[in-house]
XYZ file of N, CA and C in Angstrom:
855
model
N -13.997 -10.632 16.954
C -14.024 -9.330 16.276
C -12.692 -9.119 15.552
N -12.738 -9.166 14.221
C -11.527 -8.989 13.443
C -11.338 -7.528 13.049
N -10.076 -7.167 12.768
C -9.788 -5.854 12.214
C -9.753 -6.015 10.699
N -10.702 -5.416 9.978
C -10.803 -5.662 8.542
C -9.819 -4.823 7.740
N -9.494 -5.253 6.540
C -8.695 -4.412 5.647
C -9.580 -3.348 5.002
N -8.971 -2.254 4.621
C -9.680 -1.174 3.936
C -9.121 -1.079 2.521
N -9.940 -1.466 1.567
C -9.475 -1.570 0.187
C -9.158 -0.224 -0.444
N -9.802 0.836 0.026
C -9.604 2.178 -0.537
C -9.012 3.079 0.544
N -7.823 3.627 0.277
C -7.121 4.434 1.273
C -6.908 5.841 0.714
N -7.533 6.824 1.361
C -7.457 8.220 0.936
C -6.508 8.989 1.846
N -5.575 9.704 1.235
C -4.627 10.535 1.976
C -4.896 12.014 1.715
N -4.795 12.819 2.758
C -4.587 14.249 2.592
C -3.134 14.393 2.139
N -2.734 15.567 1.696
C -1.353 15.742 1.243
C -0.527 16.549 2.250
N -0.768 17.852 2.320
C 0.042 18.718 3.167
C -0.131 18.357 4.641
N 0.993 18.220 5.340
C 1.036 17.837 6.760
C 0.525 16.423 7.014
N 0.439 15.621 5.934
C 0.089 14.205 6.083
C 1.073 13.334 5.310
N 1.248 13.615 4.028
C 2.257 12.917 3.232
C 3.561 13.703 3.174
N 3.473 14.993 3.375
C 4.650 15.861 3.421
C 4.535 16.742 4.654
N 5.674 17.137 5.206
C 5.647 17.873 6.472
C 5.363 19.361 6.294
N 5.236 19.816 5.050
C 5.006 21.237 4.812
C 3.579 21.502 4.356
N 3.151 22.749 4.503
C 1.929 23.259 3.892
C 2.368 24.067 2.674
N 1.958 23.638 1.493
C 2.438 24.261 0.270
C 2.231 25.762 0.230
N 1.077 26.222 0.672
C 0.778 27.651 0.621
C 1.714 28.429 1.534
N 2.140 27.808 2.648
C 3.067 28.476 3.557
C 4.476 28.521 2.979
N 4.842 27.495 2.213
C 6.135 27.509 1.517
C 6.166 28.654 0.513
N 5.084 28.815 -0.241
C 4.988 29.940 -1.177
C 5.116 31.268 -0.438
N 4.437 31.360 0.692
C 4.459 32.603 1.463
C 5.866 32.933 1.940
N 6.603 31.921 2.370
C 7.974 32.157 2.821
C 8.845 32.607 1.659
N 8.667 31.969 0.503
C 9.418 32.342 -0.691
C 9.182 33.805 -1.052
N 7.953 34.256 -0.848
C 7.570 35.616 -1.240
C 7.625 36.614 -0.082
N 8.171 36.173 1.059
C 8.344 37.078 2.185
C 7.074 37.443 2.918
N 6.063 36.566 2.867
C 4.782 36.866 3.508
C 4.304 35.704 4.377
N 5.240 34.967 4.940
C 4.904 33.738 5.654
C 4.012 33.984 6.867
N 4.363 34.942 7.703
C 3.632 35.120 8.959
C 2.160 35.422 8.707
N 1.889 36.306 7.762
C 0.507 36.690 7.482
C -0.305 35.516 6.958
N 0.267 34.769 6.036
C -0.454 33.662 5.409
C -0.562 32.465 6.345
N 0.480 32.211 7.131
C 0.476 31.060 8.030
C -0.642 31.171 9.064
N -0.911 32.362 9.536
C -2.003 32.557 10.498
C -3.345 32.183 9.882
N -3.550 32.543 8.624
C -4.783 32.185 7.925
C -4.885 30.676 7.740
N -3.762 30.046 7.374
C -3.742 28.596 7.162
C -4.112 27.856 8.438
N -3.473 28.221 9.542
C -3.721 27.517 10.797
C -5.153 27.725 11.284
N -5.693 28.910 11.074
C -7.073 29.168 11.477
C -8.036 28.261 10.723
N -7.778 28.067 9.429
C -8.636 27.191 8.625
C -8.451 25.732 9.008
N -7.202 25.295 9.187
C -6.929 23.896 9.497
C -7.454 23.508 10.870
N -7.473 24.468 11.789
C -7.971 24.194 13.137
C -9.482 24.353 13.256
N -10.121 24.711 12.148
C -11.571 24.831 12.160
C -12.086 26.123 12.763
N -11.206 27.122 12.927
C -11.629 28.397 13.511
C -12.382 29.261 12.504
N -12.040 29.120 11.226
C -12.751 29.809 10.142
C -12.961 28.810 9.015
N -13.946 29.062 8.182
C -14.183 28.190 7.037
C -13.079 28.377 6.007
N -12.715 27.278 5.357
C -11.641 27.315 4.372
C -11.937 28.297 3.245
N -13.203 28.357 2.822
C -13.526 29.238 1.701
C -13.325 30.717 2.041
N -13.282 31.045 3.335
C -13.055 32.431 3.741
C -11.608 32.855 3.542
N -10.690 31.908 3.591
C -9.271 32.268 3.528
C -8.583 31.823 2.241
N -9.211 30.940 1.474
C -8.515 30.362 0.320
C -8.086 31.448 -0.666
N -9.044 32.228 -1.129
C -8.708 33.269 -2.105
C -7.860 34.362 -1.476
N -8.118 34.668 -0.210
C -7.372 35.727 0.458
C -5.877 35.415 0.463
N -5.529 34.161 0.715
C -4.115 33.777 0.730
C -3.489 33.914 -0.654
N -4.185 33.418 -1.666
C -3.626 33.464 -3.017
C -3.558 34.889 -3.555
N -4.535 35.706 -3.234
C -4.508 37.107 -3.657
C -3.350 37.849 -2.988
N -3.077 37.488 -1.755
C -1.961 38.103 -1.038
C -0.631 37.752 -1.690
N -0.501 36.510 -2.139
C 0.772 36.022 -2.668
C 0.953 36.290 -4.162
N -0.081 36.071 -4.949
C -0.023 36.173 -6.407
C 1.248 35.520 -6.960
N 1.425 34.220 -6.722
C 2.635 33.532 -7.179
C 2.654 33.367 -8.692
N 3.854 33.209 -9.244
C 3.974 32.864 -10.655
C 3.756 31.365 -10.815
N 3.542 30.964 -12.051
C 3.338 29.535 -12.302
C 4.579 28.737 -11.905
N 5.762 29.276 -12.165
C 6.985 28.559 -11.810
C 7.109 28.398 -10.303
N 6.746 29.420 -9.556
C 6.803 29.318 -8.096
C 5.851 28.250 -7.581
N 4.690 28.131 -8.197
C 3.751 27.073 -7.815
C 4.328 25.711 -8.169
N 4.878 25.587 -9.379
C 5.464 24.311 -9.798
C 6.588 23.880 -8.863
N 7.362 24.842 -8.394
C 8.512 24.511 -7.546
C 8.110 23.901 -6.210
N 6.841 23.994 -5.850
C 6.386 23.364 -4.607
C 6.617 21.862 -4.623
N 6.639 21.269 -5.820
C 6.839 19.818 -5.889
C 8.162 19.419 -5.255
N 9.164 20.282 -5.386
C 10.464 19.979 -4.786
C 10.372 20.025 -3.257
N 9.657 21.011 -2.743
C 9.481 21.108 -1.284
C 8.719 19.904 -0.756
N 7.687 19.464 -1.483
C 6.931 18.283 -1.074
C 7.841 17.061 -0.985
N 8.654 16.859 -2.016
C 9.503 15.667 -2.063
C 10.613 15.722 -1.018
N 11.199 16.901 -0.827
C 12.284 17.035 0.159
C 11.790 16.801 1.577
N 10.537 17.096 1.822
C 9.984 17.033 3.178
C 8.935 15.936 3.337
N 9.121 14.852 2.625
C 8.166 13.749 2.687
C 8.105 13.164 4.103
N 6.911 12.860 4.552
C 6.735 12.242 5.866
C 7.411 10.870 5.876
N 8.010 10.547 6.981
C 8.752 9.293 7.125
C 7.896 8.073 6.752
N 8.432 7.266 5.865
C 7.821 6.006 5.409
C 6.584 6.188 4.531
N 6.308 7.413 4.104
C 5.142 7.623 3.238
C 5.262 6.812 1.953
N 6.409 6.886 1.303
C 6.581 6.197 0.019
C 6.487 4.680 0.150
N 7.223 4.045 1.071
C 7.108 2.587 1.170
C 5.740 2.107 1.643
N 5.053 2.883 2.473
C 3.707 2.489 2.907
C 2.755 2.478 1.718
N 2.820 3.510 0.893
C 1.963 3.560 -0.293
C 2.307 2.427 -1.246
N 3.601 2.173 -1.439
C 4.018 1.078 -2.320
C 3.516 -0.262 -1.800
N 3.624 -0.470 -0.492
C 3.185 -1.738 0.097
C 1.675 -1.907 -0.018
N 0.930 -0.847 0.258
C -0.532 -0.931 0.157
C -0.959 -1.291 -1.260
N -0.331 -0.661 -2.234
C -0.704 -0.940 -3.622
C -0.260 -2.340 -4.034
N 0.866 -2.788 -3.524
C 1.317 -4.152 -3.817
C 0.356 -5.183 -3.230
N -0.290 -4.821 -2.128
C -1.261 -5.713 -1.485
C -2.640 -5.652 -2.145
N -2.783 -4.770 -3.128
C -4.041 -4.688 -3.861
C -4.968 -3.564 -3.442
N -4.522 -2.701 -2.534
C -5.343 -1.563 -2.123
C -5.276 -0.466 -3.184
N -6.327 0.326 -3.276
C -6.323 1.504 -4.133
C -6.034 2.721 -3.263
N -5.051 3.514 -3.691
C -4.605 4.664 -2.909
C -4.951 5.952 -3.658
N -5.400 6.950 -2.906
C -5.848 8.215 -3.474
C -5.242 9.384 -2.685
N -5.158 10.550 -3.326
C -4.846 11.801 -2.629
C -5.984 12.777 -2.891
N -6.506 13.367 -1.816
C -7.497 14.438 -1.929
C -6.956 15.618 -1.138
N -6.643 16.699 -1.832
C -5.943 17.808 -1.193
C -6.560 19.152 -1.545
N -6.534 20.051 -0.585
C -6.901 21.438 -0.836
C -5.714 22.242 -1.321
N -4.599 21.543 -1.618
C -3.418 22.202 -2.162
C -3.569 22.476 -3.650
N -2.543 23.049 -4.239
C -2.588 23.442 -5.643
C -2.268 22.257 -6.552
N -3.010 22.150 -7.640
C -3.041 20.916 -8.418
C -1.692 20.488 -8.987
N -0.981 21.383 -9.665
C 0.244 20.963 -10.354
C 1.247 20.286 -9.425
N 1.655 20.917 -8.326
C 2.632 20.256 -7.453
C 2.080 19.029 -6.738
N 0.809 19.056 -6.348
C 0.226 17.897 -5.662
C 0.178 16.697 -6.597
N -0.230 16.917 -7.836
C -0.308 15.814 -8.798
C 1.070 15.230 -9.062
N 2.057 16.088 -9.289
C 3.395 15.565 -9.564
C 3.950 14.808 -8.357
N 3.706 15.317 -7.171
C 4.150 14.633 -5.954
C 3.472 13.274 -5.839
N 2.172 13.242 -6.058
C 1.437 11.983 -5.972
C 1.913 10.960 -6.983
N 2.157 11.402 -8.203
C 2.644 10.487 -9.241
C 4.017 9.943 -8.864
N 4.861 10.797 -8.252
C 6.190 10.331 -7.831
C 6.093 9.255 -6.757
N 4.962 9.216 -6.045
C 4.726 8.185 -5.030
C 4.089 6.935 -5.625
N 3.830 6.970 -6.927
C 3.257 5.804 -7.592
C 1.746 5.782 -7.632
N 1.103 6.891 -7.274
C -0.360 6.952 -7.282
C -0.834 7.370 -8.667
N -1.763 6.651 -9.271
C -2.249 7.010 -10.607
C -2.857 8.416 -10.638
N -2.624 9.119 -11.735
C -3.115 10.496 -11.872
C -4.618 10.601 -11.628
N -5.371 9.618 -12.103
C -6.822 9.707 -11.992
C -7.320 9.567 -10.556
N -6.428 9.234 -9.627
C -6.829 9.112 -8.224
C -6.313 10.272 -7.377
N -5.927 11.354 -8.018
C -5.406 12.525 -7.306
C -6.298 13.727 -7.606
N -6.726 14.399 -6.553
C -7.551 15.590 -6.712
C -6.968 16.741 -5.893
N -6.867 17.913 -6.518
C -6.411 19.126 -5.842
C -7.037 20.319 -6.561
N -6.656 21.514 -6.158
C -7.321 22.730 -6.641
C -6.626 23.293 -7.876
N -7.399 23.506 -8.916
C -6.882 24.119 -10.140
C -6.862 25.635 -9.987
N -5.800 26.255 -10.513
C -5.769 27.716 -10.530
C -5.470 28.192 -11.944
N -5.870 29.428 -12.227
C -5.642 30.030 -13.537
C -4.658 31.181 -13.387
N -3.932 31.461 -14.469
C -2.912 32.502 -14.453
C -3.267 33.619 -15.424
N -2.809 34.805 -15.109
C -3.063 35.976 -15.936
C -2.220 35.908 -17.205
N -2.877 35.830 -18.356
C -2.179 35.709 -19.633
C -1.335 36.940 -19.948
N -1.641 38.078 -19.354
C -0.934 39.311 -19.685
C 0.057 39.740 -18.611
N 0.354 38.831 -17.671
C 1.344 39.156 -16.651
C 2.687 38.575 -17.045
N 3.741 39.053 -16.401
C 5.069 38.553 -16.718
C 5.515 38.992 -18.105
N 6.488 38.285 -18.654
C 7.017 38.599 -19.987
C 6.148 37.928 -21.043
N 4.885 38.391 -21.159
C 3.913 37.700 -21.998
C 4.268 37.743 -23.471
N 5.111 38.687 -23.858
C 5.474 38.803 -25.274
C 6.609 37.853 -25.669
N 7.221 37.226 -24.683
C 8.300 36.286 -24.967
C 7.750 35.003 -25.568
N 8.647 34.196 -26.141
C 8.236 32.952 -26.801
C 7.669 31.955 -25.810
N 8.280 31.835 -24.632
C 7.825 30.871 -23.623
C 7.541 31.597 -22.308
N 6.428 32.319 -22.258
C 6.148 33.143 -21.081
C 5.433 32.416 -19.957
N 5.150 31.120 -20.112
C 4.283 30.413 -19.164
C 4.738 30.550 -17.718
N 6.042 30.420 -17.480
C 6.529 30.386 -16.105
C 6.375 31.723 -15.382
N 6.278 32.833 -16.140
C 6.185 34.156 -15.528
C 4.758 34.574 -15.201
N 3.788 33.847 -15.709
C 2.394 34.230 -15.484
C 2.059 34.171 -13.997
N 1.316 35.174 -13.558
C 0.963 35.234 -12.144
C -0.458 34.738 -11.909
N -0.650 34.253 -10.683
C -1.972 33.770 -10.277
C -3.056 34.807 -10.565
N -4.169 34.344 -11.119
C -5.306 35.227 -11.350
C -6.522 34.787 -10.538
N -6.847 33.487 -10.604
C -8.004 32.994 -9.863
C -7.886 31.489 -9.670
N -8.777 30.921 -8.882
C -8.792 29.481 -8.679
C -10.174 28.947 -9.012
N -10.240 27.637 -9.224
C -11.515 27.005 -9.530
C -12.238 26.690 -8.229
N -13.312 27.411 -7.963
C -14.079 27.143 -6.751
C -14.739 25.773 -6.853
N -14.749 25.064 -5.747
C -15.348 23.739 -5.760
C -15.244 23.085 -4.407
N -15.417 21.783 -4.391
C -15.479 21.047 -3.130
C -14.202 21.169 -2.307
N -13.057 21.314 -2.956
C -11.794 21.316 -2.226
C -11.411 22.683 -1.681
N -12.206 23.691 -1.955
C -11.911 25.025 -1.430
C -12.881 25.435 -0.330
N -13.682 24.491 0.143
C -14.570 24.731 1.281
C -14.301 23.665 2.338
N -14.590 23.988 3.578
C -14.208 23.112 4.690
C -14.860 21.739 4.637
N -16.096 21.653 4.143
C -16.813 20.381 4.184
C -16.935 19.720 2.812
N -16.010 20.036 1.898
C -16.153 19.560 0.527
C -15.471 18.255 0.172
N -14.510 17.797 0.983
C -13.758 16.600 0.607
C -14.631 15.354 0.529
N -15.682 15.312 1.329
C -16.577 14.150 1.309
C -17.158 13.945 -0.085
N -17.480 15.035 -0.754
C -18.026 14.951 -2.110
C -17.027 14.309 -3.062
N -15.750 14.669 -2.924
C -14.718 14.109 -3.799
C -14.515 12.629 -3.504
N -14.561 12.254 -2.232
C -14.461 10.834 -1.879
C -15.557 10.044 -2.578
N -16.769 10.535 -2.507
C -17.899 9.826 -3.127
C -17.735 9.740 -4.642
N -17.243 10.814 -5.247
C -17.039 10.797 -6.697
C -15.984 9.765 -7.088
N -14.900 9.700 -6.343
C -13.834 8.755 -6.654
C -14.252 7.315 -6.379
N -15.038 7.119 -5.355
C -15.517 5.773 -5.045
C -16.523 5.290 -6.087
N -17.399 6.177 -6.524
C -18.411 5.773 -7.495
C -19.185 4.569 -6.999
N -19.266 3.548 -7.844
C -19.975 2.327 -7.446
C -19.016 1.206 -7.064
N -17.768 1.565 -6.747
C -16.797 0.558 -6.328
C -17.190 -0.017 -4.968
N -16.874 -1.268 -4.788
C -17.121 -1.911 -3.502
C -15.855 -1.889 -2.654
N -16.034 -2.204 -1.382
C -14.891 -2.285 -0.484
C -14.900 -1.192 0.566
N -14.272 -1.489 1.697
C -14.198 -0.523 2.793
C -13.237 0.607 2.434
N -13.498 1.773 3.008
C -12.676 2.949 2.707
C -12.184 3.603 3.992
N -10.999 4.205 3.897
C -10.335 4.854 5.029
C -9.749 6.166 4.538
N -9.790 7.183 5.377
C -9.163 8.465 5.052
C -8.305 8.898 6.222
N -7.099 9.400 5.922
C -6.211 9.913 6.957
C -5.821 11.344 6.610
N -5.889 12.225 7.617
C -5.531 13.612 7.396
C -5.384 14.358 8.702
N -4.849 15.576 8.606
C -4.507 16.324 9.819
C -5.475 17.437 10.166
N -6.375 17.815 9.238
C -7.183 19.003 9.451
C -8.659 18.740 9.665
N -9.378 19.797 10.016
C -10.812 19.660 10.248
C -11.575 19.361 8.962
N -11.056 19.783 7.819
C -11.712 19.423 6.559
C -11.653 17.919 6.345
N -10.596 17.285 6.856
C -10.481 15.827 6.767
C -11.460 15.153 7.723
N -11.606 15.727 8.914
C -12.587 15.196 9.867
C -13.976 15.190 9.233
N -14.330 16.289 8.586
C -15.647 16.387 7.951
C -15.805 15.379 6.821
N -14.708 15.079 6.135
C -14.759 14.089 5.052
C -14.937 12.681 5.592
N -14.692 12.498 6.889
C -14.844 11.182 7.494
C -16.231 10.599 7.354
N -17.220 11.447 7.134
C -18.590 10.960 6.961
C -18.750 10.130 5.693
N -17.819 10.266 4.751
C -17.937 9.576 3.468
C -17.143 8.273 3.410
N -16.422 7.941 4.484
C -15.618 6.719 4.499
C -16.020 5.850 5.688
N -15.520 4.625 5.686
C -15.826 3.709 6.785
C -15.005 4.005 8.032
N -13.812 4.597 7.849
C -12.966 4.912 8.999
C -12.148 6.159 8.707
N -12.185 7.114 9.630
C -11.320 8.284 9.550
C -10.241 8.172 10.609
N -9.004 8.453 10.203
C -7.870 8.477 11.122
C -7.280 9.878 11.111
N -7.276 10.528 12.266
C -6.622 11.819 12.374
C -5.120 11.614 12.454
N -4.359 12.475 11.775
C -2.905 12.325 11.781
C -2.257 13.511 12.481
N -1.456 13.209 13.498
C -0.782 14.250 14.260
C 0.719 14.128 14.243
N 1.264 13.441 13.240
C 2.706 13.250 13.169
C 3.471 14.482 12.747
N 2.792 15.424 12.113
C 3.416 16.683 11.698
C 2.903 17.820 12.575
N 1.588 17.995 12.604
C 0.933 18.983 13.465
C -0.190 18.272 14.204
N -0.161 18.335 15.519
C -1.200 17.690 16.319
C -2.254 18.727 16.687
N -3.427 18.603 16.068
C -4.503 19.577 16.282
C -5.508 18.991 17.278
N -5.742 19.718 18.357
C -6.586 19.206 19.432
C -7.995 18.895 18.954
N -8.557 19.750 18.115
C -9.917 19.512 17.627
C -9.996 18.231 16.806
N -8.959 17.961 16.033
C -8.927 16.731 15.235
C -8.787 15.526 16.152
N -7.908 15.622 17.133
C -7.731 14.532 18.102
C -9.045 14.191 18.795
N -9.799 15.195 19.155
C -11.051 14.969 19.877
C -12.151 14.418 18.981
N -12.097 14.731 17.690
C -13.173 14.332 16.780
C -12.917 13.010 16.072
N -11.663 12.627 15.936
C -11.326 11.437 15.157
C -11.581 10.157 15.953
N -12.191 9.145 15.344
C -12.337 7.847 16.017
C -10.984 7.263 16.406
N -9.991 7.481 15.523
C -8.623 7.030 15.770
C -7.687 8.196 15.485
N -6.666 8.351 16.323
C -5.687 9.416 16.119
C -4.298 8.805 16.140
N -3.539 9.027 15.069
C -2.183 8.498 14.945
C -1.197 9.638 15.136
N -0.426 9.570 16.206
C 0.561 10.613 16.492
C 1.948 9.990 16.446
N 2.515 10.021 15.258
C 3.783 9.348 15.016
C 4.415 9.984 13.789
N 5.712 10.248 13.834
C 6.369 10.867 12.686
C 6.403 9.938 11.480
N 6.288 8.650 11.715
C 6.262 7.663 10.636
C 4.828 7.262 10.311
N 4.580 6.990 9.025
C 3.275 6.481 8.607
C 3.224 4.954 8.624
N 4.290 4.303 9.084
C 4.328 2.839 9.081
C 3.127 2.201 9.785
N 2.660 2.733 10.936
C 1.504 2.093 11.583
C 0.255 2.062 10.713
N 0.151 2.996 9.772
C -1.029 3.012 8.902
C -1.103 1.748 8.062
N 0.043 1.169 7.767
C 0.063 -0.061 6.980
C -0.759 -1.146 7.661
N -0.627 -1.251 8.971
C -1.403 -2.239 9.721
C -2.859 -1.820 9.840
N -3.095 -0.542 10.116
C -4.466 -0.064 10.297
C -5.282 -0.175 9.012
N -4.645 0.049 7.875
C -5.355 -0.024 6.594
C -5.393 -1.436 6.035
N -4.317 -2.179 6.247
C -4.229 -3.511 5.648
C -4.727 -4.634 6.534
N -4.777 -4.379 7.840
C -5.184 -5.427 8.758
C -4.022 -6.331 9.131
N -4.203 -7.182 10.134
C -3.133 -8.083 10.572
C -2.645 -8.991 9.454
N -3.540 -9.375 8.566
C -3.145 -10.251 7.470
C -2.121 -9.614 6.569
N -2.220 -8.303 6.373
C -1.251 -7.594 5.542
C 0.123 -7.597 6.194
N 0.141 -7.382 7.504
C 1.413 -7.387 8.230
C 2.081 -8.751 8.110
N 1.301 -9.805 8.235
C 1.840 -11.161 8.119
C 2.332 -11.430 6.699
N 1.573 -10.983 5.715
C 1.955 -11.223 4.322
C 3.269 -10.537 3.981
N 3.441 -9.303 4.448
C 4.652 -8.556 4.127
C 5.891 -9.195 4.731
N 5.722 -9.920 5.819
C 6.860 -10.602 6.436
C 7.432 -11.697 5.548
N 6.678 -12.100 4.545
C 7.147 -13.152 3.639
C 7.638 -12.581 2.315
N 7.668 -11.261 2.212
C 8.116 -10.625 0.981
C 9.572 -10.184 1.109
N 9.944 -9.127 0.396
C 11.332 -8.673 0.372
C 11.745 -8.106 1.727
N 13.056 -7.932 1.895
C 13.585 -7.388 3.142
C 13.026 -5.994 3.424
N 12.820 -5.201 2.365
C 12.275 -3.858 2.548
C 10.898 -3.914 3.199
N 10.047 -4.800 2.708
C 8.703 -4.908 3.263
C 8.725 -5.557 4.643
N 9.633 -6.498 4.852
C 9.760 -7.108 6.176
C 10.132 -6.055 7.215
N 11.063 -5.179 6.839
C 11.495 -4.115 7.747
C 10.348 -3.152 8.048
N 9.572 -2.820 7.028
C 8.439 -1.914 7.213
C 7.377 -2.545 8.103
N 7.120 -3.819 7.898
C 6.147 -4.541 8.712
C 6.583 -4.586 10.176
N 7.864 -4.857 10.394
C 8.386 -4.898 11.763
C 8.289 -3.531 12.433
N 8.581 -2.484 11.670
C 8.501 -1.126 12.215
C 7.063 -0.782 12.585
N 6.118 -1.186 11.740
C 4.704 -0.926 12.024
C 4.295 -1.591 13.333
N 4.671 -2.859 13.517
C 4.311 -3.580 14.739
C 4.968 -2.948 15.965
N 6.228 -2.565 15.816
C 6.959 -1.950 16.928
C 6.288 -0.647 17.365
N 5.942 0.195 16.391
C 5.339 1.487 16.717
C 3.941 1.333 17.309
N 3.189 0.347 16.843
C 1.862 0.115 17.418
C 1.962 -0.231 18.898
N 3.014 -0.934 19.267
C 3.212 -1.277 20.678
C 3.732 -0.089 21.501
N 4.148 0.971 20.818
C 4.623 2.170 21.511
C 3.475 3.129 21.827
N 2.242 2.669 21.605
C 1.057 3.458 21.953
C 0.986 4.779 21.182
N 1.271 4.727 19.883
C 1.178 5.934 19.056
C -0.240 6.137 18.523
N -1.122 5.176 18.795
C -2.507 5.252 18.336
C -3.418 5.451 19.542
N -4.295 6.450 19.470
C -5.283 6.671 20.528
C -6.684 6.605 19.927
N -7.671 6.396 20.789
C -9.032 6.119 20.323
C -10.069 6.977 21.035
N -11.110 7.317 20.293
C -12.311 7.915 20.871
C -13.504 6.989 20.702
N -13.214 5.749 20.358
C -14.253 4.747 20.118
C -13.828 3.458 20.823
N -14.533 3.081 21.867
C -14.136 1.926 22.680
C -14.179 0.623 21.890
N -15.161 0.476 21.026
C -15.266 -0.750 20.245
C -14.089 -0.888 19.285
N -13.712 0.206 18.637
C -12.550 0.178 17.751
C -11.279 -0.149 18.532
N -11.149 0.443 19.709
C -9.960 0.187 20.518
C -9.879 -1.281 20.917
N -11.002 -1.875 21.280
C -11.024 -3.283 21.650
C -10.622 -4.164 20.471
N -11.165 -3.881 19.304
C -10.823 -4.651 18.105
C -9.343 -4.499 17.773
N -8.832 -3.271 17.909
C -7.428 -3.001 17.627
C -6.515 -3.800 18.553
N -6.808 -3.769 19.843
C -5.947 -4.454 20.801
C -5.960 -5.968 20.578
N -7.120 -6.514 20.275
C -7.194 -7.953 20.023
C -6.464 -8.336 18.744
N -6.509 -7.456 17.758
C -5.895 -7.766 16.470
C -4.386 -7.587 16.467
N -3.885 -6.562 17.177
C -2.485 -6.198 17.022
C -1.632 -6.307 18.287
N -2.228 -6.249 19.453
C -1.432 -6.180 20.674
C -1.493 -7.430 21.534
N -2.578 -8.192 21.433
C -2.696 -9.391 22.256
C -2.116 -10.596 21.525
N -1.488 -11.524 22.272
C -0.953 -12.740 21.638
C -2.058 -13.495 20.917
N -1.732 -13.999 19.734
C -2.727 -14.713 18.936
C -2.586 -16.220 19.134
N -3.706 -16.877 19.258
C -3.699 -18.334 19.434
C -4.019 -19.070 18.148
N -4.394 -18.316 17.120
C -4.713 -18.930 15.832
C -4.315 -17.971 14.734
N -4.045 -18.482 13.535
C -3.663 -17.610 12.424
C -4.735 -16.560 12.152
N -4.285 -15.374 11.786
C -5.191 -14.274 11.476
C -5.186 -14.037 9.976
N -6.334 -13.792 9.421
C -6.423 -13.424 8.006
C -6.843 -11.981 7.917
N -6.537 -11.355 6.787
C -6.849 -9.936 6.638
C -8.235 -9.701 6.111
N -9.003 -10.738 5.761
C -10.283 -10.525 5.088
C -11.426 -10.273 6.012
């Protein structure tokens, strides 16, 4: 029983690639963090449907376009450990990497592009701004415009990410994997071959219980092995020092028991592939 590579790797953004929730950063900036954070956590923990709180949070905040754009800085400053090199390594190995986020489009897209992910593989929520808010009579009033509405769609409801996965996959072949921290990510697991719950930023009990695999580690390095397979780990050892170091870190963390399972067959395959001594060369295919 081999551990196969997953050619398509889908990431959530907030609390998966970055340690912050963008909407909560906006709330703190505008002095409304406590009220909005409670709504965010209720949705992420599956206590209420996302569509019940999405507009409520934005209506409460009514951020300007510049305040929304500035989230990109918070995303980059608070990047999850090893997120950038893991994405670079996966793409160097030939994997296709995607971001599917219920966050706001402008900052999520810019953050994703800074990680080297092509624009066409990034999906987030579009919002519209009030043309008559702010200093609308000025020559360049764009930054002062305040939130007016958002584009309702798959990413603003709890069970919508699966639809986006299918759209991005289209008729492409290859195994697919999704990693994320929230219940909306768990629901999207139905559209991929493997869902991995991520608890390196926030460990949600419902996600831990529902995910076939749960990764609880501040670093994303172990994902390199889980997505690429043992063959990827071996291949990276023959590349640059940066990739060798990342590969070694992934193996070290896997032995630290940062991965837990709700699927006995997956756990058996994992242990044979990564933890037990190998008597013959392993390939990633």
